[in-house]
Every structure is written in C-alpha cells, then in structure tokens.
C-alpha cells in the first residue's frame, strides 16, 4: 500500500509571550496535534481546577480553527482532564491560549512545573455554514437515536434496543 500524497503544511503565525517557551511541535511524525506547555507552576488538589497559561498566541487563517485537546498520559497517570475539552481557538482570536484543567483523582494532588506538557493543539479546516429552516428534516438510518441508543456496553440497560412495530420498545422479560 502506498502512502497518500503529502500536503504542504499550513503556515500559522505564532507569538511567544515568553521567549523561553518552545514553539509547539509534534512529538512524533504523523501526530495530529502539537504539544502545549504551561508557563507557571501550579498545584491542583483533588477535585480542583485551574486555568494554565501556555505562553503562546496564534493567528489562524480564515477557514481554520484550533482545538485544544487533553493529553491522554495526564488522564491515565494523574486523572487530569480538561473542563471544556476540546477548547476552541477561533481564527480571529489573538489572545494567549490557556488550558482549563481539572484534577479528577480522588486522593492525589497534581503538581505542574513550568514547561510541563499540558495539552495538545490540533488545527483543522472548518466550514462556513448557512442554515435553512425547514418544517421537517429528511429521514436517515439513525433518525433521532442518540445518547447510547446503539448500546455497546454490557452494564448499560438500553430500553430502546429492541424496538417493536410502531417504534415502541419491546419490553418482554423486563
């Protein structure tokens, strides 16, 4: 199987608010996101949240947005998540990128030092949309099914799994 043709990288202007902050970069070839670091030390007790500065601001071209995603390693090792994941950086925003983290570990305090990696930034093309109001939407195979309507987890009871004629759940044996 041959590799897909590579595209030219998107040029994004970046301003380092702290000259010691590294320019965000990918940890490995092919990674979707670039690493963001914090510029401040912080201590996060269980259940607490903090807004950590990254020391960078960017200027995205129109038609693009950047999305701040949590780091899976922080989640797995420390229970750190992002309160508003993913955070959205619009093309017109020029302020410092900040990351709102929360410590979900019930017992351990998490400590951050300057230049610890705290999040990933993924830049994507976004479409401009024009909405057209209608009285009814066209049908689809999924229709209005959502919030676990496809099952997928043995411990989750799904009352809609067996839908009988007329769209009502078949509750035999329940």
PDB file of C-alpha atoms in Angstrom:
ATOM      1  CA  UNK A   1       0.000   0.000   0.000  1.00  0.00           C
ATOM      2  CA  UNK A   2       1.462   3.333  -0.971  1.00  0.00           C
ATOM      3  CA  UNK A   3       1.420   6.399   1.252  1.00  0.00           C
ATOM      4  CA  UNK A   4      -1.083   9.130   0.398  1.00  0.00           C
ATOM      5  CA  UNK A   5       0.393  12.206  -1.246  1.00  0.00           C
ATOM      6  CA  UNK A   6       1.649  14.679   1.340  1.00  0.00           C
ATOM      7  CA  UNK A   7       0.203  18.161   1.504  1.00  0.00           C
ATOM      8  CA  UNK A   8       2.127  21.327   2.161  1.00  0.00           C
ATOM      9  CA  UNK A   9       1.964  22.352   5.818  1.00  0.00           C
ATOM     10  CA  UNK A  10      -0.360  25.198   6.779  1.00  0.00           C
ATOM     11  CA  UNK A  11       1.515  28.359   7.772  1.00  0.00           C
ATOM     12  CA  UNK A  12       0.325  29.677  11.153  1.00  0.00           C
ATOM     13  CA  UNK A  13       1.720  32.793  12.791  1.00  0.00           C
ATOM     14  CA  UNK A  14       2.724  32.334  16.437  1.00  0.00           C
ATOM     15  CA  UNK A  15       3.793  34.801  19.092  1.00  0.00           C
ATOM     16  CA  UNK A  16       5.735  33.558  22.099  1.00  0.00           C
ATOM     17  CA  UNK A  17       4.742  35.681  25.087  1.00  0.00           C
ATOM     18  CA  UNK A  18       7.654  34.152  26.981  1.00  0.00           C
ATOM     19  CA  UNK A  19      10.810  33.699  24.859  1.00  0.00           C
ATOM     20  CA  UNK A  20      11.735  30.561  26.835  1.00  0.00           C
ATOM     21  CA  UNK A  21       8.552  28.746  25.736  1.00  0.00           C
ATOM     22  CA  UNK A  22       9.273  26.252  22.961  1.00  0.00           C
ATOM     23  CA  UNK A  23       7.417  26.656  19.685  1.00  0.00           C
ATOM     24  CA  UNK A  24       4.715  23.943  19.777  1.00  0.00           C
ATOM     25  CA  UNK A  25       5.779  20.844  17.859  1.00  0.00           C
ATOM     26  CA  UNK A  26       4.742  17.261  17.217  1.00  0.00           C
ATOM     27  CA  UNK A  27       6.254  14.629  19.479  1.00  0.00           C
ATOM     28  CA  UNK A  28       6.264  12.034  16.660  1.00  0.00           C
ATOM     29  CA  UNK A  29       5.932  12.155  12.863  1.00  0.00           C
ATOM     30  CA  UNK A  30       2.284  11.808  11.869  1.00  0.00           C
ATOM     31  CA  UNK A  31       0.903  13.106  15.189  1.00  0.00           C
ATOM     32  CA  UNK A  32      -2.280  15.144  14.733  1.00  0.00           C
ATOM     33  CA  UNK A  33      -1.513  17.635  17.477  1.00  0.00           C
ATOM     34  CA  UNK A  34       1.361  19.727  18.734  1.00  0.00           C
ATOM     35  CA  UNK A  35       2.260  19.909  22.415  1.00  0.00           C
ATOM     36  CA  UNK A  36       1.350  22.907  24.554  1.00  0.00           C
ATOM     37  CA  UNK A  37       3.218  23.585  27.803  1.00  0.00           C
ATOM     38  CA  UNK A  38       2.376  25.667  30.846  1.00  0.00           C
ATOM     39  CA  UNK A  39       4.465  28.659  31.821  1.00  0.00           C
ATOM     40  CA  UNK A  40       3.538  28.572  35.510  1.00  0.00           C
ATOM     41  CA  UNK A  41       3.873  26.181  38.410  1.00  0.00           C
ATOM     42  CA  UNK A  42       0.538  25.052  39.818  1.00  0.00           C
ATOM     43  CA  UNK A  43      -0.745  22.708  42.487  1.00  0.00           C
ATOM     44  CA  UNK A  44      -4.091  21.052  41.851  1.00  0.00           C
ATOM     45  CA  UNK A  45      -5.703  19.252  44.809  1.00  0.00           C
ATOM     46  CA  UNK A  46      -8.329  16.554  44.121  1.00  0.00           C
ATOM     47  CA  UNK A  47     -11.459  17.991  42.526  1.00  0.00           C
ATOM     48  CA  UNK A  48      -9.879  21.393  41.871  1.00  0.00           C
ATOM     49  CA  UNK A  49      -9.408  23.152  38.543  1.00  0.00           C
ATOM     50  CA  UNK A  50      -7.040  25.802  37.244  1.00  0.00           C
ATOM     51  CA  UNK A  51      -6.509  27.858  34.110  1.00  0.00           C
ATOM     52  CA  UNK A  52      -2.908  27.336  32.978  1.00  0.00           C
ATOM     53  CA  UNK A  53      -1.220  29.773  30.588  1.00  0.00           C
ATOM     54  CA  UNK A  54       0.755  28.412  27.637  1.00  0.00           C
ATOM     55  CA  UNK A  55       2.800  31.484  26.778  1.00  0.00           C
ATOM     56  CA  UNK A  56       1.721  31.469  23.115  1.00  0.00           C
ATOM     57  CA  UNK A  57      -0.871  33.147  20.942  1.00  0.00           C
ATOM     58  CA  UNK A  58      -1.583  32.351  17.293  1.00  0.00           C
ATOM     59  CA  UNK A  59      -3.164  33.880  14.192  1.00  0.00           C
ATOM     60  CA  UNK A  60      -5.019  31.262  12.177  1.00  0.00           C
ATOM     61  CA  UNK A  61      -6.065  31.866   8.582  1.00  0.00           C
ATOM     62  CA  UNK A  62      -9.792  32.300   7.927  1.00  0.00           C
ATOM     63  CA  UNK A  63     -11.467  28.934   7.451  1.00  0.00           C
ATOM     64  CA  UNK A  64      -9.427  27.255  10.213  1.00  0.00           C
ATOM     65  CA  UNK A  65      -9.802  26.725  13.952  1.00  0.00           C
ATOM     66  CA  UNK A  66      -7.523  25.180  16.542  1.00  0.00           C
ATOM     67  CA  UNK A  67      -8.811  22.732  19.120  1.00  0.00           C
ATOM     68  CA  UNK A  68      -7.115  22.211  22.482  1.00  0.00           C
ATOM     69  CA  UNK A  69      -7.314  18.542  23.451  1.00  0.00           C
ATOM     70  CA  UNK A  70      -6.372  16.833  26.717  1.00  0.00           C
ATOM     71  CA  UNK A  71      -3.248  14.678  26.945  1.00  0.00           C
ATOM     72  CA  UNK A  72      -4.079  11.000  27.362  1.00  0.00           C
ATOM     73  CA  UNK A  73      -0.981  10.395  29.505  1.00  0.00           C
ATOM     74  CA  UNK A  74      -2.050  13.018  32.059  1.00  0.00           C
ATOM     75  CA  UNK A  75      -5.509  11.482  32.182  1.00  0.00           C
ATOM     76  CA  UNK A  76      -4.213   7.924  32.622  1.00  0.00           C
ATOM     77  CA  UNK A  77      -1.412   8.651  35.096  1.00  0.00           C
ATOM     78  CA  UNK A  78      -2.800  11.576  37.099  1.00  0.00           C
ATOM     79  CA  UNK A  79      -6.541  11.829  36.459  1.00  0.00           C
ATOM     80  CA  UNK A  80      -6.130  15.258  34.843  1.00  0.00           C
ATOM     81  CA  UNK A  81      -8.801  16.248  32.329  1.00  0.00           C
ATOM     82  CA  UNK A  82      -9.847  19.444  30.607  1.00  0.00           C
ATOM     83  CA  UNK A  83     -13.061  21.078  31.766  1.00  0.00           C
ATOM     84  CA  UNK A  84     -14.047  22.311  28.292  1.00  0.00           C
ATOM     85  CA  UNK A  85     -12.476  19.682  26.053  1.00  0.00           C
ATOM     86  CA  UNK A  86     -11.853  20.419  23.357  1.00  0.00           C
ATOM     87  CA  UNK A  87     -11.286  24.124  23.760  1.00  0.00           C
ATOM     88  CA  UNK A  88     -11.870  26.070  20.553  1.00  0.00           C
ATOM     89  CA  UNK A  89      -9.487  28.726  19.253  1.00  0.00           C
ATOM     90  CA  UNK A  90     -11.260  30.712  16.536  1.00  0.00           C
ATOM     91  CA  UNK A  91      -9.368  32.244  13.608  1.00  0.00           C
ATOM     92  CA  UNK A  92      -9.991  35.757  14.937  1.00  0.00           C
ATOM     93  CA  UNK A  93      -8.701  35.137  18.494  1.00  0.00           C
ATOM     94  CA  UNK A  94      -5.298  36.669  19.201  1.00  0.00           C
ATOM     95  CA  UNK A  95      -5.001  36.247  22.984  1.00  0.00           C
ATOM     96  CA  UNK A  96      -2.893  33.790  24.920  1.00  0.00           C
ATOM     97  CA  UNK A  97      -4.009  30.182  24.699  1.00  0.00           C
ATOM     98  CA  UNK A  98      -4.953  28.977  28.170  1.00  0.00           C
ATOM     99  CA  UNK A  99      -5.939  25.481  29.246  1.00  0.00           C
ATOM    100  CA  UNK A 100      -8.553  24.776  31.931  1.00  0.00           C
ATOM    101  CA  UNK A 101      -7.519  21.563  33.696  1.00  0.00           C
ATOM    102  CA  UNK A 102      -9.218  19.639  36.494  1.00  0.00           C
ATOM    103  CA  UNK A 103      -7.824  17.001  38.837  1.00  0.00           C
ATOM    104  CA  UNK A 104     -10.284  14.101  38.861  1.00  0.00           C
ATOM    105  CA  UNK A 105      -8.109  11.898  41.091  1.00  0.00           C
ATOM    106  CA  UNK A 106      -9.974  11.455  44.398  1.00  0.00           C
ATOM    107  CA  UNK A 107      -6.819  11.364  46.577  1.00  0.00           C
ATOM    108  CA  UNK A 108      -3.655  12.768  44.977  1.00  0.00           C
ATOM    109  CA  UNK A 109      -2.659  16.380  44.361  1.00  0.00           C
ATOM    110  CA  UNK A 110      -1.178  17.035  40.917  1.00  0.00           C
ATOM    111  CA  UNK A 111       1.725  19.459  40.569  1.00  0.00           C
ATOM    112  CA  UNK A 112       2.702  21.256  37.372  1.00  0.00           C
ATOM    113  CA  UNK A 113       6.067  22.872  36.741  1.00  0.00           C
ATOM    114  CA  UNK A 114       6.861  25.452  34.065  1.00  0.00           C
ATOM    115  CA  UNK A 115       7.241  23.813  30.634  1.00  0.00           C
ATOM    116  CA  UNK A 116       5.297  20.655  31.588  1.00  0.00           C
ATOM    117  CA  UNK A 117       3.249  19.495  28.620  1.00  0.00           C
ATOM    118  CA  UNK A 118      -0.413  20.030  29.482  1.00  0.00           C
ATOM    119  CA  UNK A 119      -2.434  19.737  26.259  1.00  0.00           C
ATOM    120  CA  UNK A 120      -2.362  19.204  22.504  1.00  0.00           C
ATOM    121  CA  UNK A 121      -3.336  21.703  19.838  1.00  0.00           C
ATOM    122  CA  UNK A 122      -4.957  20.377  16.651  1.00  0.00           C
ATOM    123  CA  UNK A 123      -5.539  22.774  13.757  1.00  0.00           C
ATOM    124  CA  UNK A 124      -8.378  21.899  11.383  1.00  0.00           C
ATOM    125  CA  UNK A 125     -10.199  23.372   8.442  1.00  0.00           C
ATOM    126  CA  UNK A 126     -13.751  24.388   9.360  1.00  0.00           C
ATOM    127  CA  UNK A 127     -16.652  25.058   7.058  1.00  0.00           C
ATOM    128  CA  UNK A 128     -18.738  28.201   6.968  1.00  0.00           C
ATOM    129  CA  UNK A 129     -22.367  27.152   7.081  1.00  0.00           C
ATOM    130  CA  UNK A 130     -25.640  28.743   6.090  1.00  0.00           C
ATOM    131  CA  UNK A 131     -28.705  27.359   7.866  1.00  0.00           C
ATOM    132  CA  UNK A 132     -32.009  26.825   6.056  1.00  0.00           C
ATOM    133  CA  UNK A 133     -35.010  26.380   8.311  1.00  0.00           C
ATOM    134  CA  UNK A 134     -37.430  23.610   7.298  1.00  0.00           C
ATOM    135  CA  UNK A 135     -40.570  22.120   8.826  1.00  0.00           C
ATOM    136  CA  UNK A 136     -39.198  18.554   8.654  1.00  0.00           C
ATOM    137  CA  UNK A 137     -35.728  17.099   8.212  1.00  0.00           C
ATOM    138  CA  UNK A 138     -35.096  14.310   5.707  1.00  0.00           C
ATOM    139  CA  UNK A 139     -35.001  10.799   7.167  1.00  0.00           C
ATOM    140  CA  UNK A 140     -31.861   8.817   7.931  1.00  0.00           C
ATOM    141  CA  UNK A 141     -30.970   5.357   9.201  1.00  0.00           C
ATOM    142  CA  UNK A 142     -30.104   6.770  12.629  1.00  0.00           C
ATOM    143  CA  UNK A 143     -33.031   9.218  12.862  1.00  0.00           C
ATOM    144  CA  UNK A 144     -33.175  10.770  16.359  1.00  0.00           C
ATOM    145  CA  UNK A 145     -31.302   7.937  18.120  1.00  0.00           C
ATOM    146  CA  UNK A 146     -28.590   9.221  20.433  1.00  0.00           C
ATOM    147  CA  UNK A 147     -27.208   9.090  23.970  1.00  0.00           C
ATOM    148  CA  UNK A 148     -26.398   5.381  23.983  1.00  0.00           C
ATOM    149  CA  UNK A 149     -29.065   4.292  21.508  1.00  0.00           C
ATOM    150  CA  UNK A 150     -26.631   1.876  19.853  1.00  0.00           C
ATOM    151  CA  UNK A 151     -25.767   0.093  23.116  1.00  0.00           C
ATOM    152  CA  UNK A 152     -22.172  -1.038  23.161  1.00  0.00           C
ATOM    153  CA  UNK A 153     -21.653  -1.611  26.866  1.00  0.00           C
ATOM    154  CA  UNK A 154     -22.919  -4.629  28.771  1.00  0.00           C
ATOM    155  CA  UNK A 155     -23.610  -2.753  32.027  1.00  0.00           C
ATOM    156  CA  UNK A 156     -25.821  -0.155  30.377  1.00  0.00           C
ATOM    157  CA  UNK A 157     -29.521  -1.029  30.159  1.00  0.00           C
ATOM    158  CA  UNK A 158     -30.879   0.188  26.847  1.00  0.00           C
ATOM    159  CA  UNK A 159     -34.696   0.292  26.790  1.00  0.00           C
ATOM    160  CA  UNK A 160     -34.622   1.127  23.069  1.00  0.00           C
ATOM    161  CA  UNK A 161     -32.506  -1.848  21.960  1.00  0.00           C
ATOM    162  CA  UNK A 162     -35.478  -3.922  20.836  1.00  0.00           C
ATOM    163  CA  UNK A 163     -37.906  -1.562  19.142  1.00  0.00           C
ATOM    164  CA  UNK A 164     -41.151  -3.171  18.082  1.00  0.00           C
ATOM    165  CA  UNK A 165     -43.733  -2.153  15.472  1.00  0.00           C
ATOM    166  CA  UNK A 166     -44.792   1.453  15.752  1.00  0.00           C
ATOM    167  CA  UNK A 167     -41.463   2.487  17.299  1.00  0.00           C
ATOM    168  CA  UNK A 168     -42.217   1.280  20.852  1.00  0.00           C
ATOM    169  CA  UNK A 169     -39.735  -0.704  22.899  1.00  0.00           C
ATOM    170  CA  UNK A 170     -40.395  -4.417  23.212  1.00  0.00           C
ATOM    171  CA  UNK A 171     -40.307  -4.884  26.994  1.00  0.00           C
ATOM    172  CA  UNK A 172     -40.790  -8.663  27.132  1.00  0.00           C
ATOM    173  CA  UNK A 173     -38.975 -10.110  30.129  1.00  0.00           C
ATOM    174  CA  UNK A 174     -38.298  -6.721  31.705  1.00  0.00           C
TER     175      UNK A 174
END
